[in-house]
Every structure is written in structure tokens, then in C-alpha cells.
PDB file of C-alpha atoms in Angstrom:
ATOM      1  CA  UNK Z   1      46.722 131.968  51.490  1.00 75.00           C
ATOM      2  CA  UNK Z   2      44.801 129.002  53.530  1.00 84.00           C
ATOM      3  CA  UNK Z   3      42.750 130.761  56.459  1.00 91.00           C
ATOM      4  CA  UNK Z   4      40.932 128.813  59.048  1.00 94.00           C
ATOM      5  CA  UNK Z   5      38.150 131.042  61.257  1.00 95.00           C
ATOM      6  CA  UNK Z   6      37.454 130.508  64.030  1.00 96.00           C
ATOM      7  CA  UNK Z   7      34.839 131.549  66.814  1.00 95.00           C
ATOM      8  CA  UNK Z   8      33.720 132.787  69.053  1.00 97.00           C
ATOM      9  CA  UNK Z   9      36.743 134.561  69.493  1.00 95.00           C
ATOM     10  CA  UNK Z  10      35.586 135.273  73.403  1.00 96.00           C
ATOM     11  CA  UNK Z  11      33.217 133.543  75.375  1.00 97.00           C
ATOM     12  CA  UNK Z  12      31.733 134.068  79.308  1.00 97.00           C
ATOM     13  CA  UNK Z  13      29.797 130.866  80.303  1.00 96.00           C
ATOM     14  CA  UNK Z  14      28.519 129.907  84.084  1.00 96.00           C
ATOM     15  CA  UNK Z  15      29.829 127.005  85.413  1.00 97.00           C
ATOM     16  CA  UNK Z  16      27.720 124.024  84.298  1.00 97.00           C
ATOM     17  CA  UNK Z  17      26.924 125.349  81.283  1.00 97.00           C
ATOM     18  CA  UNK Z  18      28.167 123.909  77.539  1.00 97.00           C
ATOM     19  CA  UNK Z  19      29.866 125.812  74.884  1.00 97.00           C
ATOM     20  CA  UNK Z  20      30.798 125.130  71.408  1.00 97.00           C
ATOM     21  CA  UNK Z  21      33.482 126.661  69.558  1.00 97.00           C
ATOM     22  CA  UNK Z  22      33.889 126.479  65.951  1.00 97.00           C
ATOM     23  CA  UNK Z  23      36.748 126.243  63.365  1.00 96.00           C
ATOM     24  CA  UNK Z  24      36.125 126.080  59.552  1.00 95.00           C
ATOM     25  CA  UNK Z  25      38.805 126.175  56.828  1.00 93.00           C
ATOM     26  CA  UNK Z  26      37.594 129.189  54.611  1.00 93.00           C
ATOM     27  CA  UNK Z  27      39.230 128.256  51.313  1.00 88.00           C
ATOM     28  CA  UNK Z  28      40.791 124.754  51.199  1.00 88.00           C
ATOM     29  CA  UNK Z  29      39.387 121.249  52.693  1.00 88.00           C
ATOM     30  CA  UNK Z  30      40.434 120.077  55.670  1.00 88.00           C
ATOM     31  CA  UNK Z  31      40.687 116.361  56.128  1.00 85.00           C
ATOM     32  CA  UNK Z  32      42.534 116.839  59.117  1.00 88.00           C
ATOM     33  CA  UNK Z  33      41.741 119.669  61.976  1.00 92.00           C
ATOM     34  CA  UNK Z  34      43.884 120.238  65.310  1.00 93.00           C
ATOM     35  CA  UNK Z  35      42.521 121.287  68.561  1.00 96.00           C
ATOM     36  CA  UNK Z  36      44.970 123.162  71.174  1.00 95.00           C
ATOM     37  CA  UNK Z  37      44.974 124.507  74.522  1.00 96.00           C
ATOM     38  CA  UNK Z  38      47.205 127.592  75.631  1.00 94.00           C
ATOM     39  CA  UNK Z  39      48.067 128.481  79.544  1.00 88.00           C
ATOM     40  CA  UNK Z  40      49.818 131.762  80.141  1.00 83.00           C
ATOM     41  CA  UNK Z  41      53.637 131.173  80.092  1.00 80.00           C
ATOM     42  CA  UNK Z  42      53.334 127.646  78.351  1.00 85.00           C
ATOM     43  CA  UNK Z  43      53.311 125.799  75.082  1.00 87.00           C
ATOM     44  CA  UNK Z  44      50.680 124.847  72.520  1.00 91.00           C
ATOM     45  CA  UNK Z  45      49.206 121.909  74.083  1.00 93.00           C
ATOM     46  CA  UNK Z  46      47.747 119.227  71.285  1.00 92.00           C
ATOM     47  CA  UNK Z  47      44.001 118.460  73.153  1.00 95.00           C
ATOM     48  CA  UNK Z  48      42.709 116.537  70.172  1.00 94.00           C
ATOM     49  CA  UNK Z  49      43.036 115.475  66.763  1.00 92.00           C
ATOM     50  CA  UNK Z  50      39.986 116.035  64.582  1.00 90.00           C
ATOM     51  CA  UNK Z  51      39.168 113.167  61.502  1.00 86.00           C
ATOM     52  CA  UNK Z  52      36.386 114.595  58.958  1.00 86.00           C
ATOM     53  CA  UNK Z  53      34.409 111.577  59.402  1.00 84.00           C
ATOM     54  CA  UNK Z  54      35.882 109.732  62.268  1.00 86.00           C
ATOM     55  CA  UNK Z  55      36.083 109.587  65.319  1.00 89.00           C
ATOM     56  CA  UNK Z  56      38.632 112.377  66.901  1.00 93.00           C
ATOM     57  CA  UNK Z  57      42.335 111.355  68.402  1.00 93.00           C
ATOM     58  CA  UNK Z  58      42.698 112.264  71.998  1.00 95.00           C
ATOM     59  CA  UNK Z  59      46.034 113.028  73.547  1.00 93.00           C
ATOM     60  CA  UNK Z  60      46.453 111.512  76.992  1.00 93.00           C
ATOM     61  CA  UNK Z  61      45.221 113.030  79.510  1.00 94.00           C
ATOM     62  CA  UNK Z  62      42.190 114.695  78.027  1.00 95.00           C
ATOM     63  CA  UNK Z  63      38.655 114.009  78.918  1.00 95.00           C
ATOM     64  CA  UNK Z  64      37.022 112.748  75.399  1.00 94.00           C
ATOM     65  CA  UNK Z  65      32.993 113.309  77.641  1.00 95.00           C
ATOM     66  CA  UNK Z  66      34.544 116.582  78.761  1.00 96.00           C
ATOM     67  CA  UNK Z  67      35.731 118.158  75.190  1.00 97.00           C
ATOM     68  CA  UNK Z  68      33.968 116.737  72.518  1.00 96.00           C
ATOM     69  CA  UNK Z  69      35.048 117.171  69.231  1.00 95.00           C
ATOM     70  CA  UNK Z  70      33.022 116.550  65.706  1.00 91.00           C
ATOM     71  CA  UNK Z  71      34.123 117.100  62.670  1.00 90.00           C
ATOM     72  CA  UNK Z  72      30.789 116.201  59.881  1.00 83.00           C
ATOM     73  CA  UNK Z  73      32.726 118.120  57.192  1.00 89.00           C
ATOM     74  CA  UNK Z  74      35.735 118.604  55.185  1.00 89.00           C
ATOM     75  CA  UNK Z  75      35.365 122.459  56.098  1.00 92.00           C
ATOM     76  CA  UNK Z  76      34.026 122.422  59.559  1.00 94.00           C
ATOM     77  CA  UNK Z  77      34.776 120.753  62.737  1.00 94.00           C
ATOM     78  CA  UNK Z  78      33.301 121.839  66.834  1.00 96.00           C
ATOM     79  CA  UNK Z  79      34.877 121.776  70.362  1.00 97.00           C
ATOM     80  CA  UNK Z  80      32.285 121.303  72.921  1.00 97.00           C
ATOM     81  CA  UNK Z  81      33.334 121.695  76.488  1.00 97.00           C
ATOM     82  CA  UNK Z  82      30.619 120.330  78.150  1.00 97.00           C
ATOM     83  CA  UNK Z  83      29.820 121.071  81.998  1.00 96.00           C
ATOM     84  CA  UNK Z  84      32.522 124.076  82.007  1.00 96.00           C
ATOM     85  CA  UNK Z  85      33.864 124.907  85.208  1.00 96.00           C
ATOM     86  CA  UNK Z  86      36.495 127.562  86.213  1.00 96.00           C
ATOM     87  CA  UNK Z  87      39.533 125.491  85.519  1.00 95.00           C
ATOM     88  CA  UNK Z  88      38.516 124.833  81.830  1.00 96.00           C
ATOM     89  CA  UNK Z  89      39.014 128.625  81.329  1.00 96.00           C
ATOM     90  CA  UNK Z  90      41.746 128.646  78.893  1.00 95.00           C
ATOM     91  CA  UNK Z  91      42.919 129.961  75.557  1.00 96.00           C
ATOM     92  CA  UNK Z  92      41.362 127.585  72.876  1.00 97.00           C
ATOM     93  CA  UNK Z  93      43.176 127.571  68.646  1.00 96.00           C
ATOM     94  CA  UNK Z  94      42.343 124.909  65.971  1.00 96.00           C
ATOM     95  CA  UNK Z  95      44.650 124.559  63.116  1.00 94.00           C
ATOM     96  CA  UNK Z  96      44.367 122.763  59.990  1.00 91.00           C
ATOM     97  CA  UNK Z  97      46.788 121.279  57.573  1.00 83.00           C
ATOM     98  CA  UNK Z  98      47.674 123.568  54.317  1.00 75.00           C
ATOM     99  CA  UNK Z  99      49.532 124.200  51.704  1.00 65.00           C
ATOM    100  CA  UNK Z 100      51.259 121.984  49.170  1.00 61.00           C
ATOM    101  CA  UNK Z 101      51.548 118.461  50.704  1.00 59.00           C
ATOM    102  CA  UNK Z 102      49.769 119.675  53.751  1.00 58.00           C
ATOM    103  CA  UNK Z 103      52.556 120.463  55.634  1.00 71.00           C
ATOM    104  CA  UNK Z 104      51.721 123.686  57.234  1.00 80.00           C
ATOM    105  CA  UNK Z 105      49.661 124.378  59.994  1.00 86.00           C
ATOM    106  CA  UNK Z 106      47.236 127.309  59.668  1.00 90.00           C
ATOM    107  CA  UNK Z 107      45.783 128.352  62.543  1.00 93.00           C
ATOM    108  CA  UNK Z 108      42.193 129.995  63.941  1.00 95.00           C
ATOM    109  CA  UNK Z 109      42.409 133.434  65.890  1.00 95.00           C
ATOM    110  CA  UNK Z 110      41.510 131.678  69.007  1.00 96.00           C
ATOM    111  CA  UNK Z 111      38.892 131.418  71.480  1.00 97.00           C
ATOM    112  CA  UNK Z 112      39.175 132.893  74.922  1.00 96.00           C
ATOM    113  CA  UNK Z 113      36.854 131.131  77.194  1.00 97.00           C
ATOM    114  CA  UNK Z 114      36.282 132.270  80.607  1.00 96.00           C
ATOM    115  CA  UNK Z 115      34.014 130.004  83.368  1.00 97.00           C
ATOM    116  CA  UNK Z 116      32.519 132.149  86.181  1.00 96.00           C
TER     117      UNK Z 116
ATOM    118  CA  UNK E   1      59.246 112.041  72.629  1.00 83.00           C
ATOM    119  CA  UNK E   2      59.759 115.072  70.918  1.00 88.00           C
ATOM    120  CA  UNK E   3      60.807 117.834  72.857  1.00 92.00           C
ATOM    121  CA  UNK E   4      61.191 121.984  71.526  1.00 96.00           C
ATOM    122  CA  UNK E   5      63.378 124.204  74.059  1.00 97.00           C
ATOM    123  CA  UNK E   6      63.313 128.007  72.901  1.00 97.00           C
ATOM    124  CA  UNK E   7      65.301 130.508  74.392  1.00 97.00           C
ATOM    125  CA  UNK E   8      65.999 133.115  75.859  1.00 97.00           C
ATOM    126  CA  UNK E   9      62.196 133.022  77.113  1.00 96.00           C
ATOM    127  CA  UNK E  10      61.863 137.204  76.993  1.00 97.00           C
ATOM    128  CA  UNK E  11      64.246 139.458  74.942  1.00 98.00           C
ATOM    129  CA  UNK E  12      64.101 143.327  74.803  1.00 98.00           C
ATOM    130  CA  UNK E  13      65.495 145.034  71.984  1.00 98.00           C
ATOM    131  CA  UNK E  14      66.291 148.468  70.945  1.00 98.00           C
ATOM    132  CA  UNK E  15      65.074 149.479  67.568  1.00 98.00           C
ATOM    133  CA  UNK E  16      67.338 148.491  64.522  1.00 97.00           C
ATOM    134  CA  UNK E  17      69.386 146.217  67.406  1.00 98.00           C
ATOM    135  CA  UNK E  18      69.369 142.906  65.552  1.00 98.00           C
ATOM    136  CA  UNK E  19      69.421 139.662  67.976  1.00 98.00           C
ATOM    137  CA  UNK E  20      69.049 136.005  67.442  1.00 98.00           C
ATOM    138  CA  UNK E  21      66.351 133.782  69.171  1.00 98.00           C
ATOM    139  CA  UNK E  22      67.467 130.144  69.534  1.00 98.00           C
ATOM    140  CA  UNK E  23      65.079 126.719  69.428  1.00 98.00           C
ATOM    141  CA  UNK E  24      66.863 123.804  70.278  1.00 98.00           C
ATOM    142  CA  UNK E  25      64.934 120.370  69.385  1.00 96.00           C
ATOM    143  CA  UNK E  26      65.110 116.430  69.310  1.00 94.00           C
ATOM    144  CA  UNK E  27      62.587 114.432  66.941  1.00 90.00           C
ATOM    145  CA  UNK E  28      61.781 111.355  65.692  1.00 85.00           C
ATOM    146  CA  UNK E  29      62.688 111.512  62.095  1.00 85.00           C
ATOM    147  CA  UNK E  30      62.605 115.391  61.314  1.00 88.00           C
ATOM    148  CA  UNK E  31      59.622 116.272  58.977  1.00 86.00           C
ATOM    149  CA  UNK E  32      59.599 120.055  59.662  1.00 90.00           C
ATOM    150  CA  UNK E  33      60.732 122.714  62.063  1.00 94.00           C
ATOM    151  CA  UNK E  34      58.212 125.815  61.404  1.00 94.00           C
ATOM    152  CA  UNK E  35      58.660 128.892  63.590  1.00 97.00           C
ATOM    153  CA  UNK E  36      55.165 131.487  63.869  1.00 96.00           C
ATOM    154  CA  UNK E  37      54.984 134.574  65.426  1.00 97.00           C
ATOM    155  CA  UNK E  38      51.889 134.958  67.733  1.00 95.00           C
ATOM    156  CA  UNK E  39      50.527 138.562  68.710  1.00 95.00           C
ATOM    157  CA  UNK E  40      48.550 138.765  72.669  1.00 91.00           C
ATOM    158  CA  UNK E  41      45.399 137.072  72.022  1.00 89.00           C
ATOM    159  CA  UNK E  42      45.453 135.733  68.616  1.00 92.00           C
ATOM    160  CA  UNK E  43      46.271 132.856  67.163  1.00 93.00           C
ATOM    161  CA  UNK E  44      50.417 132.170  65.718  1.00 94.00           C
ATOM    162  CA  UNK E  45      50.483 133.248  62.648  1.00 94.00           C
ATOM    163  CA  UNK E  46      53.046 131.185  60.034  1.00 92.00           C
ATOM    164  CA  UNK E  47      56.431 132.939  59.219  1.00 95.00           C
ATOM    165  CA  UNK E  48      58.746 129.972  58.127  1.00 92.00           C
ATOM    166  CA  UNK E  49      59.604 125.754  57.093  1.00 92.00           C
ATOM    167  CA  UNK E  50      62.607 124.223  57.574  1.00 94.00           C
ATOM    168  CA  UNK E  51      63.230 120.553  56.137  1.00 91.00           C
ATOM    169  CA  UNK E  52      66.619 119.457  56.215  1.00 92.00           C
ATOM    170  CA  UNK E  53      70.205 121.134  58.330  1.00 94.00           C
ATOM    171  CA  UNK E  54      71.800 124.408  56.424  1.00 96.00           C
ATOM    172  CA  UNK E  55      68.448 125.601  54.822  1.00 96.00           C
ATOM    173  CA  UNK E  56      67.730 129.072  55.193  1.00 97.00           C
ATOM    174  CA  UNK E  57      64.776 131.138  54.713  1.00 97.00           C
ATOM    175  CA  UNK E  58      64.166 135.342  55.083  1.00 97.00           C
ATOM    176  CA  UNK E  59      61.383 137.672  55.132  1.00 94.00           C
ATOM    177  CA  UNK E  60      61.532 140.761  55.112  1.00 95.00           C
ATOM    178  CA  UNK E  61      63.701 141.514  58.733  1.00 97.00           C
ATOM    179  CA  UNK E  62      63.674 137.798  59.348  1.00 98.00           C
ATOM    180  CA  UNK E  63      65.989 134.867  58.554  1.00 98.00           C
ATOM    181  CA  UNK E  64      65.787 131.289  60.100  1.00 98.00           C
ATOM    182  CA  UNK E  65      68.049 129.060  59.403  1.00 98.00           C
ATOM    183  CA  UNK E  66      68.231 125.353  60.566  1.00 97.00           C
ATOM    184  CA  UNK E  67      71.019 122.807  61.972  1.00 96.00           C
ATOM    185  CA  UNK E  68      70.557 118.966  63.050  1.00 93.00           C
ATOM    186  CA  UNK E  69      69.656 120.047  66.613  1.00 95.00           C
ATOM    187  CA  UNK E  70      68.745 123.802  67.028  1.00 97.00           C
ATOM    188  CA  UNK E  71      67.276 126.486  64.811  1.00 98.00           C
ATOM    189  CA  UNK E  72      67.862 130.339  64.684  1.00 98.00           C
ATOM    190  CA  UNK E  73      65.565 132.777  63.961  1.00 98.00           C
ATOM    191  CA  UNK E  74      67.772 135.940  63.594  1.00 98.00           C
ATOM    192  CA  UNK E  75      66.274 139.660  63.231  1.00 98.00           C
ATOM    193  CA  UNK E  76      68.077 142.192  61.387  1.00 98.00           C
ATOM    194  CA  UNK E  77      67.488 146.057  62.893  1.00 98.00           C
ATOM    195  CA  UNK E  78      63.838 145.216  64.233  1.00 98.00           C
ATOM    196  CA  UNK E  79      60.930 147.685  64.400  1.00 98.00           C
ATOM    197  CA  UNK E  80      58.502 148.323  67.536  1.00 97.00           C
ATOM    198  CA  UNK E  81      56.342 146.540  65.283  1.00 97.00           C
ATOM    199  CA  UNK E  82      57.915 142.804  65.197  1.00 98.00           C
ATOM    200  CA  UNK E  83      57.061 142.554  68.861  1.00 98.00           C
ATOM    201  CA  UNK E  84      55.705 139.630  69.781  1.00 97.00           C
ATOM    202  CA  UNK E  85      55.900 135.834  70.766  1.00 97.00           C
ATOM    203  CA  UNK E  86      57.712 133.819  68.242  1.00 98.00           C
ATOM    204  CA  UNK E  87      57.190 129.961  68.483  1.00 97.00           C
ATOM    205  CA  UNK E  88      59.490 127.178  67.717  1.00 97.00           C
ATOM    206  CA  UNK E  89      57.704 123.775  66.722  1.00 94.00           C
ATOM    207  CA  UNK E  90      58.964 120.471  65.004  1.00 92.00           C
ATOM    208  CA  UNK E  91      56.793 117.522  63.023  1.00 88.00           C
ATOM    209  CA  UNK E  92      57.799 114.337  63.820  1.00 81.00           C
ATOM    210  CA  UNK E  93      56.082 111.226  62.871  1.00 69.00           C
ATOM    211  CA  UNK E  94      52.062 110.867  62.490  1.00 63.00           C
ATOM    212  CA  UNK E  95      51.966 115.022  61.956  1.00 65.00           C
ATOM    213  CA  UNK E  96      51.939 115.741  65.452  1.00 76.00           C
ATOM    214  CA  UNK E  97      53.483 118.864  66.010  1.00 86.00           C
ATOM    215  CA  UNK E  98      54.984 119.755  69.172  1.00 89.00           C
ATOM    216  CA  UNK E  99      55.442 123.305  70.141  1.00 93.00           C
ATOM    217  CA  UNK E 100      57.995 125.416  72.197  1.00 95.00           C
ATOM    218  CA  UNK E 101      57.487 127.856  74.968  1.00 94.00           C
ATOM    219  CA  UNK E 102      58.026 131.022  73.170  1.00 96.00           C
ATOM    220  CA  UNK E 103      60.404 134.074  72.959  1.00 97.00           C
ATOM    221  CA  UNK E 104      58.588 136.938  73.778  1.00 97.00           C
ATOM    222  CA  UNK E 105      59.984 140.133  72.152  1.00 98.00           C
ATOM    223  CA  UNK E 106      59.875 143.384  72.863  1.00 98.00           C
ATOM    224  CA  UNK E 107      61.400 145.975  70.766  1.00 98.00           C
ATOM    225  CA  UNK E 108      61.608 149.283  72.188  1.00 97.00           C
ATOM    226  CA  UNK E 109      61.278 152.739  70.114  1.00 96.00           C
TER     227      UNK E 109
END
């Protein structure tokens, strides 16, 4: 089946700092990669949606200068939070579309990210 | 907008008691309800589709089945092993997918 890796699956940063997170689609193409944000006790919150190509689709209320999002290939696309601070600590899963019709969404292991 | 409700939020089971969990929906033009199961620190994992009211699917100790407003994902004599958060979450239009709470389950030896 369609697997989509993701990582690093934990990272410490100090505040200030940048970090990039990466999600590529192992064995299918992915025109189309999703970018979520889990808080303990709460939904899957859509951050972004990620065009190979393009320019990504931010939901409201999310900082496009704060989490940038690229996507230069049909296999890999990058969430940069850039000048992390404490409150950006959060549980962070792409997903891409798979299977036939692309109507399933296959998601990364996650990436815990912790600001000190 | 598109809105999920799951419930309950946290269910404990005895082993082999079988249970229902319950996700309760409105969308804009239905394009799939899909339920995952997610483990503590990893991403969901997929379990099921649902397209259109009375369609059922099973694996293994799992069956979902799907009306025009709420979906049940029922588990028949569960293990220690199916613990875990199950999510509820429904496509609407432009493939956004908008995701429930959670059920947390905890299945008891």
C-alpha cells in the first residue's frame, strides 16, 4: 500500500531557531500533500495545503512567513517553522492523496516538535 | 462548514465486550466519510471509506457502516490490542477533509 515518511519523527529546537520537517510519498506521486497540526485532546487541524509546483493553500489563520511550505517535487514536499518559539510546539502529520482516484489520505508518522 | 462530532470521547472495554463508537457529521455534498485508528504518537493509520448511506465495510473485529448523518464504527469482542484513538473524518468539496475529535479506547485484559 501507498506510504508517505515522514521526519524527523522528534525534534528539540531553541527558541529562534528554524526547523524543517519532511514528508515524501515512498511509492506513488503526490500532486497534492496535506500539512496538519495536532493539540492534545483536539482534532486534526488542516495548516496548509501543499501544490507540487505551486504555491501552497493556507487555511485561515495560519502564518504563511511563520510555516513555510515547498513542495519542488511530485514525491517530496517541507514544513519550515521558522523563528520557533514555545507555543509552536505541537504534533506535526502530512498526508497525501492515494489510492484509486486519490481518495484516501495516507498519512506520515508524525513529527513531535518541542521549542525550549 | 463541515463539522465531525465523535462520541463518546473515551470508552473502556473489557476484552471480547463489543461496543459501538458513533461519528455524527454534516457536509457539503458527501464525497467520503473515512474513519483511521491512530496509536500515541504516530500518525492515523487508514481502516475504512464510506461513499453513500447503508454501505458497510469489516475488517477483521471491525465494521463501519454509514447513514445520511452519522456513522458507526462497531467492534465485535475486542482485544487489548485494538486500543487506541479512532478518528471520524468527512470530504466535502475541494478535498478538504475535516476531522473529528477522537474516541479513545481502551480495552482492558
Amino acid at each position: 500500500g501507498a506510504v508517505v515518511s515522514q521526519h524527523p519523527s522528534r525534534v528539540i529546537c531553541k527558541s529562534g531557531t528554524s526547523v524543517k520537517i519532511e514528508c515524501r510519498s515512498l511509492d506513488f506521486q503526490a500532486t497534492t500533500m496535506f500539512w496538519y497540526r495536532q493539540f492534545p485532546k483536539q482534532s486534526l487541524m488542516l495548516m496548509a495545503t501543499s501544490n507540487e509546483g505551486s504555491k501552497a493553500t493556507y487555511e485561515q489563520g495560519v502564518e504563511k512567513d511563520k510555516f513555510l511550505i515547498n513542495h519542488a517535487s511530485l514525491t517530496l514536499s517541507t514544513l519550515t517553522v521558522t523563528s520557533a518559539h514555545p507555543e509552536d510546539s505541537s504534533f506535526y502529520i502530512c498526508s497525501a492523496l492515494s489510492g484509486s482516484g486519490a481518495n484516501v489520505l495516507t498519512f506520515g508518522a508524525g513529527s513531535r516538535l518541542t521549542v525550549l | 462548514e463541515d463539522q465531525v462530532t465523535q462520541s463518546p470521547e473515551a470508552l473502556r472495554l473489557q476484552e471480547g465486550e463489543s461496543s459501538s463508537l458513533n461519528c455524527s457529521y454534516t457536509v457539503s455534498g458527501l464525497r467520503g466519510l473515512f474513519w483511521y485508528r491512530q496509536d500515541p504518537g504516530k500518525g492515523p493509520e487508514f481502516l475504512f471509506t464510506l461513499y453513500s448511506a447503508g454501505e458497510e465495510k469489516e475488517k477483521e473485529r471491525l465494521k463501519a457502516t454509514l447513514t445520511k448523518k452519522e456513522s458507526f464504527l462497531h467492534i465485535t469482542a475486542p482485544k487489548p490490542e485494538d486500543s487506541a484513538t479512532y478518528l471520524c473524518a468527512v470530504s466535502g468539496g475541494y478535498q478538504k477533509v475535516t476531522f473529528g475529535i477522537g474516541t479513545k479506547l481502551q480495552v482492558i485484559p
